[in-house]
PDB file of C-alpha atoms in Angstrom:
ATOM      1  CA  MET Y 187       9.908 -15.595 -20.601  1.00  0.00           C
ATOM      2  CA  PRO Y 188       7.480 -17.555 -18.411  1.00  0.00           C
ATOM      3  CA  LYS Y 189       7.776 -21.331 -18.472  1.00  0.00           C
ATOM      4  CA  LYS Y 190       5.173 -23.433 -20.239  1.00  0.00           C
ATOM      5  CA  GLY Y 191       2.253 -24.324 -18.032  1.00  0.00           C
ATOM      6  CA  THR Y 192       2.544 -21.216 -15.828  1.00  0.00           C
ATOM      7  CA  LYS Y 193      -0.095 -18.492 -15.803  1.00  0.00           C
ATOM      8  CA  LYS Y 194       0.775 -14.856 -16.255  1.00  0.00           C
ATOM      9  CA  PRO Y 195      -0.438 -12.449 -13.540  1.00  0.00           C
ATOM     10  CA  ARG Y 196      -3.890 -11.211 -14.485  1.00  0.00           C
ATOM     11  CA  LYS Y 197      -4.404  -7.523 -15.212  1.00  0.00           C
ATOM     12  CA  ILE Y 198      -7.854  -6.157 -14.424  1.00  0.00           C
ATOM     13  CA  ARG Y 199      -8.908  -3.680 -17.116  1.00  0.00           C
ATOM     14  CA  SER Y 200     -12.633  -3.233 -16.483  1.00  0.00           C
ATOM     15  CA  ILE Y 201     -15.311  -3.306 -13.786  1.00  0.00           C
ATOM     16  CA  GLU Y 202     -16.618  -6.584 -15.212  1.00  0.00           C
ATOM     17  CA  GLU Y 203     -13.222  -8.253 -14.787  1.00  0.00           C
ATOM     18  CA  PHE Y 204     -12.941  -6.825 -11.277  1.00  0.00           C
ATOM     19  CA  LEU Y 205     -16.308  -8.323 -10.276  1.00  0.00           C
ATOM     20  CA  GLU Y 206     -15.214 -11.655 -11.740  1.00  0.00           C
ATOM     21  CA  VAL Y 207     -12.112 -11.736  -9.521  1.00  0.00           C
ATOM     22  CA  PHE Y 208     -13.745 -10.178  -6.417  1.00  0.00           C
ATOM     23  CA  PRO Y 209     -17.469 -11.034  -6.721  1.00  0.00           C
ATOM     24  CA  GLU Y 210     -18.336 -10.462  -3.039  1.00  0.00           C
ATOM     25  CA  LEU Y 211     -16.239  -7.367  -2.371  1.00  0.00           C
ATOM     26  CA  THR Y 212     -18.175  -4.528  -0.703  1.00  0.00           C
ATOM     27  CA  ASP Y 213     -15.314  -2.584   0.929  1.00  0.00           C
ATOM     28  CA  PHE Y 214     -11.599  -2.071   0.486  1.00  0.00           C
ATOM     29  CA  ILE Y 215      -8.989  -0.106   2.394  1.00  0.00           C
ATOM     30  CA  VAL Y 216      -6.097   1.809   0.843  1.00  0.00           C
ATOM     31  CA  ASP Y 217      -2.900   2.752   2.632  1.00  0.00           C
ATOM     32  CA  GLY Y 218       0.550   3.852   1.537  1.00  0.00           C
ATOM     33  CA  THR Y 219       3.822   2.523   2.886  1.00  0.00           C
ATOM     34  CA  GLU Y 220       7.464   3.437   2.330  1.00  0.00           C
ATOM     35  CA  GLN Y 221      10.760   1.605   2.184  1.00  0.00           C
ATOM     36  CA  PRO Y 222      14.240   3.143   2.574  1.00  0.00           C
ATOM     37  CA  ARG Y 223      16.161   3.289  -0.699  1.00  0.00           C
ATOM     38  CA  GLY Y 224      19.883   2.782  -1.315  1.00  0.00           C
ATOM     39  CA  GLN Y 225      22.247   1.611   1.404  1.00  0.00           C
ATOM     40  CA  PRO Y 226      22.624   2.888   4.970  1.00  0.00           C
ATOM     41  CA  LYS Y 227      25.633   5.021   5.767  1.00  0.00           C
ATOM     42  CA  VAL Y 228      28.631   3.124   7.100  1.00  0.00           C
ATOM     43  CA  LYS Y 229      31.141   5.086   9.171  1.00  0.00           C
ATOM     44  CA  LYS Y 230      34.076   2.739   8.671  1.00  0.00           C
ATOM     45  CA  VAL Y 231      34.286   0.582   5.586  1.00  0.00           C
ATOM     46  CA  LYS Y 232      35.761  -2.756   6.660  1.00  0.00           C
ATOM     47  CA  THR Y 233      34.786  -4.865   3.666  1.00  0.00           C
ATOM     48  CA  PRO Y 234      33.839  -4.018   0.062  1.00  0.00           C
ATOM     49  CA  SER Y 235      30.270  -5.198   0.740  1.00  0.00           C
ATOM     50  CA  GLN Y 236      29.807  -2.408   3.297  1.00  0.00           C
ATOM     51  CA  LYS Y 237      30.563   0.373   0.847  1.00  0.00           C
ATOM     52  CA  PRO Y 238      27.671   2.895   0.939  1.00  0.00           C
ATOM     53  CA  VAL Y 239      26.574   2.865  -2.697  1.00  0.00           C
ATOM     54  CA  GLY Y 240      23.262   3.169  -4.476  1.00  0.00           C
ATOM     55  CA  ARG Y 241      22.444   6.775  -3.544  1.00  0.00           C
ATOM     56  CA  PRO Y 242      19.915   8.277  -5.977  1.00  0.00           C
ATOM     57  CA  LYS Y 243      21.289  10.944  -8.297  1.00  0.00           C
ATOM     58  CA  ASP Y 244      18.071  12.953  -8.024  1.00  0.00           C
ATOM     59  CA  LYS Y 245      18.206  13.204  -4.227  1.00  0.00           C
ATOM     60  CA  LYS Y 246      15.398  15.738  -3.897  1.00  0.00           C
ATOM     61  CA  ARG Y 247      12.946  13.501  -5.740  1.00  0.00           C
ATOM     62  CA  TYR Y 248      13.442  10.548  -3.392  1.00  0.00           C
ATOM     63  CA  TYR Y 249      14.205  12.334  -0.124  1.00  0.00           C
ATOM     64  CA  ARG Y 250      11.429  12.118   2.466  1.00  0.00           C
ATOM     65  CA  VAL Y 251      11.758  14.743   5.191  1.00  0.00           C
ATOM     66  CA  LYS Y 252       9.398  12.876   7.530  1.00  0.00           C
ATOM     67  CA  LYS Y 253      11.510   9.703   7.302  1.00  0.00           C
ATOM     68  CA  GLY Y 254      14.845  11.514   7.117  1.00  0.00           C
ATOM     69  CA  THR Y 255      16.071   9.381   4.224  1.00  0.00           C
ATOM     70  CA  HIS Y 256      15.439   8.462   0.579  1.00  0.00           C
ATOM     71  CA  THR Y 257      12.389   6.242   0.198  1.00  0.00           C
ATOM     72  CA  LEU Y 258      10.234   4.375  -2.296  1.00  0.00           C
ATOM     73  CA  LYS Y 259       6.465   4.284  -1.822  1.00  0.00           C
ATOM     74  CA  VAL Y 260       3.839   1.727  -2.750  1.00  0.00           C
ATOM     75  CA  GLN Y 261       0.098   1.797  -2.140  1.00  0.00           C
ATOM     76  CA  VAL Y 262      -1.666  -1.292  -0.834  1.00  0.00           C
ATOM     77  CA  ALA Y 263      -5.391  -2.045  -1.176  1.00  0.00           C
ATOM     78  CA  VAL Y 264      -6.760  -4.629   1.250  1.00  0.00           C
ATOM     79  CA  THR Y 265     -10.144  -6.198   1.970  1.00  0.00           C
ATOM     80  CA  PRO Y 266     -11.531  -5.785   5.529  1.00  0.00           C
ATOM     81  CA  GLN Y 267     -10.732  -9.477   6.063  1.00  0.00           C
ATOM     82  CA  GLY Y 268      -7.036  -8.856   5.348  1.00  0.00           C
ATOM     83  CA  GLU Y 269      -6.533 -10.116   1.779  1.00  0.00           C
ATOM     84  CA  ILE Y 270      -4.220  -7.971  -0.369  1.00  0.00           C
ATOM     85  CA  MET Y 271      -6.087  -7.179  -3.589  1.00  0.00           C
ATOM     86  CA  HIS Y 272      -3.925  -4.530  -5.261  1.00  0.00           C
ATOM     87  CA  LEU Y 273      -0.454  -2.970  -5.249  1.00  0.00           C
ATOM     88  CA  SER Y 274       0.282   0.279  -7.034  1.00  0.00           C
ATOM     89  CA  ALA Y 275       3.335   0.921  -9.155  1.00  0.00           C
ATOM     90  CA  THR Y 276       6.359   2.093  -7.190  1.00  0.00           C
ATOM     91  CA  ALA Y 277       6.733   5.845  -6.707  1.00  0.00           C
ATOM     92  CA  SER Y 278       9.200   8.115  -4.950  1.00  0.00           C
ATOM     93  CA  GLY Y 279       8.597   8.747  -1.263  1.00  0.00           C
ATOM     94  CA  ARG Y 280       7.636  12.364  -1.904  1.00  0.00           C
ATOM     95  CA  VAL Y 281       4.502  11.416  -3.872  1.00  0.00           C
ATOM     96  CA  HIS Y 282       1.296  12.131  -1.927  1.00  0.00           C
ATOM     97  CA  ASP Y 283      -1.003   9.204  -1.143  1.00  0.00           C
ATOM     98  CA  MET Y 284      -3.925  10.795  -2.996  1.00  0.00           C
ATOM     99  CA  LYS Y 285      -1.834  11.372  -6.122  1.00  0.00           C
ATOM    100  CA  LEU Y 286      -0.625   7.791  -6.027  1.00  0.00           C
ATOM    101  CA  LEU Y 287      -4.226   6.546  -5.791  1.00  0.00           C
ATOM    102  CA  ARG Y 288      -5.309   8.581  -8.815  1.00  0.00           C
ATOM    103  CA  LYS Y 289      -2.273   7.474 -10.789  1.00  0.00           C
ATOM    104  CA  SER Y 290      -2.944   3.805 -10.031  1.00  0.00           C
ATOM    105  CA  ARG Y 291      -6.432   4.069 -11.626  1.00  0.00           C
ATOM    106  CA  LEU Y 292      -7.606   1.483  -9.109  1.00  0.00           C
ATOM    107  CA  VAL Y 293     -10.918   3.158  -8.306  1.00  0.00           C
ATOM    108  CA  LYS Y 294     -11.920   3.338 -11.983  1.00  0.00           C
ATOM    109  CA  HIS Y 295     -11.904  -0.462 -12.086  1.00  0.00           C
ATOM    110  CA  VAL Y 296     -13.998  -0.832  -8.932  1.00  0.00           C
ATOM    111  CA  HIS Y 297     -17.783  -1.142  -8.922  1.00  0.00           C
ATOM    112  CA  PRO Y 298     -19.494   2.078  -7.713  1.00  0.00           C
ATOM    113  CA  GLY Y 299     -21.195   0.130  -4.920  1.00  0.00           C
ATOM    114  CA  VAL Y 300     -17.864  -0.620  -3.202  1.00  0.00           C
ATOM    115  CA  ARG Y 301     -16.913   1.571  -0.229  1.00  0.00           C
ATOM    116  CA  LEU Y 302     -13.436   3.127  -0.023  1.00  0.00           C
ATOM    117  CA  TRP Y 303     -11.636   3.456   3.325  1.00  0.00           C
ATOM    118  CA  GLY Y 304      -8.512   5.529   3.920  1.00  0.00           C
ATOM    119  CA  ASP Y 305      -6.569   7.462   6.542  1.00  0.00           C
ATOM    120  CA  ARG Y 306      -6.348  11.250   6.885  1.00  0.00           C
ATOM    121  CA  GLY Y 307      -3.955  11.340   3.935  1.00  0.00           C
ATOM    122  CA  TYR Y 308      -6.977  10.636   1.735  1.00  0.00           C
ATOM    123  CA  THR Y 309      -9.038  13.591   2.937  1.00  0.00           C
ATOM    124  CA  GLY Y 310     -11.078  14.892   0.004  1.00  0.00           C
ATOM    125  CA  LEU Y 311     -11.565  11.443  -1.490  1.00  0.00           C
ATOM    126  CA  ASP Y 312     -15.316  12.029  -1.693  1.00  0.00           C
ATOM    127  CA  LYS Y 313     -14.802  15.011  -4.013  1.00  0.00           C
ATOM    128  CA  ILE Y 314     -12.607  13.076  -6.440  1.00  0.00           C
ATOM    129  CA  TYR Y 315     -14.785   9.946  -6.491  1.00  0.00           C
ATOM    130  CA  PRO Y 316     -18.358  11.147  -5.765  1.00  0.00           C
ATOM    131  CA  GLU Y 317     -19.835   7.944  -7.228  1.00  0.00           C
ATOM    132  CA  HIS Y 318     -18.321   5.943  -4.336  1.00  0.00           C
ATOM    133  CA  GLU Y 319     -19.049   6.006  -0.630  1.00  0.00           C
ATOM    134  CA  THR Y 320     -15.772   7.085   0.989  1.00  0.00           C
ATOM    135  CA  ILE Y 321     -14.919   6.789   4.675  1.00  0.00           C
ATOM    136  CA  VAL Y 322     -11.993   8.840   6.009  1.00  0.00           C
ATOM    137  CA  PRO Y 323     -11.247   9.918   9.611  1.00  0.00           C
ATOM    138  CA  LYS Y 324     -12.251  13.430  10.525  1.00  0.00           C
ATOM    139  CA  LYS Y 325      -9.411  15.942  10.804  1.00  0.00           C
ATOM    140  CA  ARG Y 326      -9.193  18.194  13.825  1.00  0.00           C
ATOM    141  CA  PRO Y 327     -10.142  21.717  12.724  1.00  0.00           C
ATOM    142  CA  LYS Y 328      -7.480  24.394  12.950  1.00  0.00           C
ATOM    143  CA  GLY Y 329      -7.639  26.027  16.359  1.00  0.00           C
ATOM    144  CA  GLY Y 330     -10.433  23.706  17.457  1.00  0.00           C
ATOM    145  CA  ASP Y 331     -11.114  20.166  18.568  1.00  0.00           C
ATOM    146  CA  LEU Y 332     -13.181  17.184  17.514  1.00  0.00           C
ATOM    147  CA  THR Y 333     -16.498  16.462  19.169  1.00  0.00           C
ATOM    148  CA  THR Y 334     -17.037  13.323  21.236  1.00  0.00           C
ATOM    149  CA  GLU Y 335     -19.050  11.796  18.385  1.00  0.00           C
ATOM    150  CA  GLU Y 336     -16.315  12.558  15.838  1.00  0.00           C
ATOM    151  CA  ARG Y 337     -13.618  11.013  18.034  1.00  0.00           C
ATOM    152  CA  GLU Y 338     -15.719   7.890  18.502  1.00  0.00           C
ATOM    153  CA  LEU Y 339     -16.318   7.709  14.738  1.00  0.00           C
ATOM    154  CA  ASN Y 340     -12.564   7.951  14.119  1.00  0.00           C
ATOM    155  CA  ARG Y 341     -11.987   5.064  16.533  1.00  0.00           C
ATOM    156  CA  GLN Y 342     -14.524   2.921  14.709  1.00  0.00           C
ATOM    157  CA  ILE Y 343     -12.889   3.745  11.360  1.00  0.00           C
ATOM    158  CA  SER Y 344      -9.489   2.786  12.784  1.00  0.00           C
ATOM    159  CA  LYS Y 345     -10.858  -0.634  13.759  1.00  0.00           C
ATOM    160  CA  VAL Y 346     -11.614  -1.288  10.086  1.00  0.00           C
ATOM    161  CA  ARG Y 347      -8.434   0.308   8.731  1.00  0.00           C
ATOM    162  CA  ILE Y 348      -6.247  -1.845  10.966  1.00  0.00           C
ATOM    163  CA  ALA Y 349      -6.664  -4.642   8.392  1.00  0.00           C
ATOM    164  CA  ALA Y 350      -4.503  -2.689   5.912  1.00  0.00           C
ATOM    165  CA  GLU Y 351      -1.867  -1.908   8.534  1.00  0.00           C
ATOM    166  CA  ASN Y 352      -1.725  -5.561   9.566  1.00  0.00           C
ATOM    167  CA  ALA Y 353      -1.337  -6.655   5.932  1.00  0.00           C
ATOM    168  CA  ILE Y 354       1.553  -4.229   5.442  1.00  0.00           C
ATOM    169  CA  CYS Y 355       3.095  -5.478   8.690  1.00  0.00           C
ATOM    170  CA  ARG Y 356       2.934  -9.065   7.407  1.00  0.00           C
ATOM    171  CA  MET Y 357       4.657  -8.001   4.192  1.00  0.00           C
ATOM    172  CA  LYS Y 358       7.396  -6.213   6.096  1.00  0.00           C
ATOM    173  CA  LYS Y 359       8.288  -9.381   7.940  1.00  0.00           C
ATOM    174  CA  PHE Y 360      10.188 -10.099   4.732  1.00  0.00           C
ATOM    175  CA  ARG Y 361      13.523  -8.301   4.837  1.00  0.00           C
ATOM    176  CA  SER Y 362      13.263  -7.450   1.133  1.00  0.00           C
ATOM    177  CA  CYS Y 363      10.301  -5.172   1.994  1.00  0.00           C
ATOM    178  CA  LYS Y 364      11.559  -3.795   5.297  1.00  0.00           C
ATOM    179  CA  GLU Y 365      15.271  -3.045   5.037  1.00  0.00           C
ATOM    180  CA  PHE Y 366      17.057  -0.662   2.666  1.00  0.00           C
ATOM    181  CA  PHE Y 367      16.142  -1.529  -0.921  1.00  0.00           C
ATOM    182  CA  ARG Y 368      19.470  -2.038  -2.702  1.00  0.00           C
ATOM    183  CA  ASN Y 369      18.134  -3.367  -6.000  1.00  0.00           C
ATOM    184  CA  ARG Y 370      17.112  -1.375  -9.068  1.00  0.00           C
ATOM    185  CA  ASP Y 371      13.948   0.672  -8.737  1.00  0.00           C
ATOM    186  CA  LYS Y 372      12.292  -1.162 -11.643  1.00  0.00           C
ATOM    187  CA  HIS Y 373      12.469  -4.407  -9.639  1.00  0.00           C
ATOM    188  CA  HIS Y 374      10.806  -2.945  -6.539  1.00  0.00           C
ATOM    189  CA  GLY Y 375       7.239  -3.609  -7.672  1.00  0.00           C
ATOM    190  CA  LEU Y 376       8.079  -7.159  -8.761  1.00  0.00           C
ATOM    191  CA  ILE Y 377       9.559  -8.025  -5.367  1.00  0.00           C
ATOM    192  CA  TRP Y 378       6.647  -6.523  -3.467  1.00  0.00           C
ATOM    193  CA  GLY Y 379       4.215  -8.363  -5.732  1.00  0.00           C
ATOM    194  CA  CYS Y 380       5.896 -11.691  -4.994  1.00  0.00           C
ATOM    195  CA  VAL Y 381       5.808 -10.994  -1.264  1.00  0.00           C
ATOM    196  CA  ALA Y 382       2.129 -10.008  -1.459  1.00  0.00           C
ATOM    197  CA  GLY Y 383       1.381 -13.327  -3.160  1.00  0.00           C
ATOM    198  CA  LEU Y 384       3.173 -15.267  -0.414  1.00  0.00           C
ATOM    199  CA  VAL Y 385       1.355 -13.293   2.284  1.00  0.00           C
ATOM    200  CA  ASN Y 386      -1.995 -14.000   0.627  1.00  0.00           C
ATOM    201  CA  LEU Y 387      -1.217 -17.712   0.388  1.00  0.00           C
ATOM    202  CA  ARG Y 388      -0.528 -17.845   4.113  1.00  0.00           C
ATOM    203  CA  TRP Y 389      -3.634 -15.751   4.817  1.00  0.00           C
ATOM    204  CA  LYS Y 390      -5.850 -18.122   2.797  1.00  0.00           C
ATOM    205  CA  ALA Y 391      -4.335 -21.147   4.545  1.00  0.00           C
ATOM    206  CA  GLN Y 392      -5.127 -19.589   7.921  1.00  0.00           C
ATOM    207  CA  GLN Y 393      -8.697 -18.856   6.816  1.00  0.00           C
ATOM    208  CA  GLN Y 394      -9.200 -22.466   5.719  1.00  0.00           C
ATOM    209  CA  THR Y 395      -7.784 -23.721   9.026  1.00  0.00           C
ATOM    210  CA  GLN Y 396     -10.186 -21.547  11.003  1.00  0.00           C
ATOM    211  CA  MET Y 397     -13.150 -22.756   8.938  1.00  0.00           C
ATOM    212  CA  ALA Y 398     -12.193 -26.427   9.330  1.00  0.00           C
TER     213      ALA Y 398
END
């Protein structure tokens, strides 16, 4: 139970509430990130604390071939200035970025005038959300190559998207978001939410210092 005098985290349930919290938002960037789950393998167990426990029972669900281990995934939405505005619920590492975005219902709470930015994992975003302007890097066609203009456009998109990657990097300076997650899965979102709040506090302090 929260203590008296403390405010509960606000849940945005409509476009009107979203505009109240982010009145000047015109763009936001989405990106997914993963964290290893369980404990790393230990060849020789010297102390009880080094015992490799916490392996998921449903290994196939959590195993990520690209990472070579079991992972948990969370999606981060960031403003172009670097402020973290949304975290999705935790999912297994095998969940596709696009599926995680739809499941989070984030876009349904965003004003249609706001632009959505994503990496190549969000290709096809314009078909799912035609009411929004979506900006995603161009994929190289099979058996072909990108034109000079398309490569330059991708570079310009990357310059905007770097804000999301930098925000995730700041979060992963905390060991609880970077190293193997040994806690229960249901606590993963809570921990990441706390870290996001701390990162935003530091970000706002830096912005105020620059403006002073």
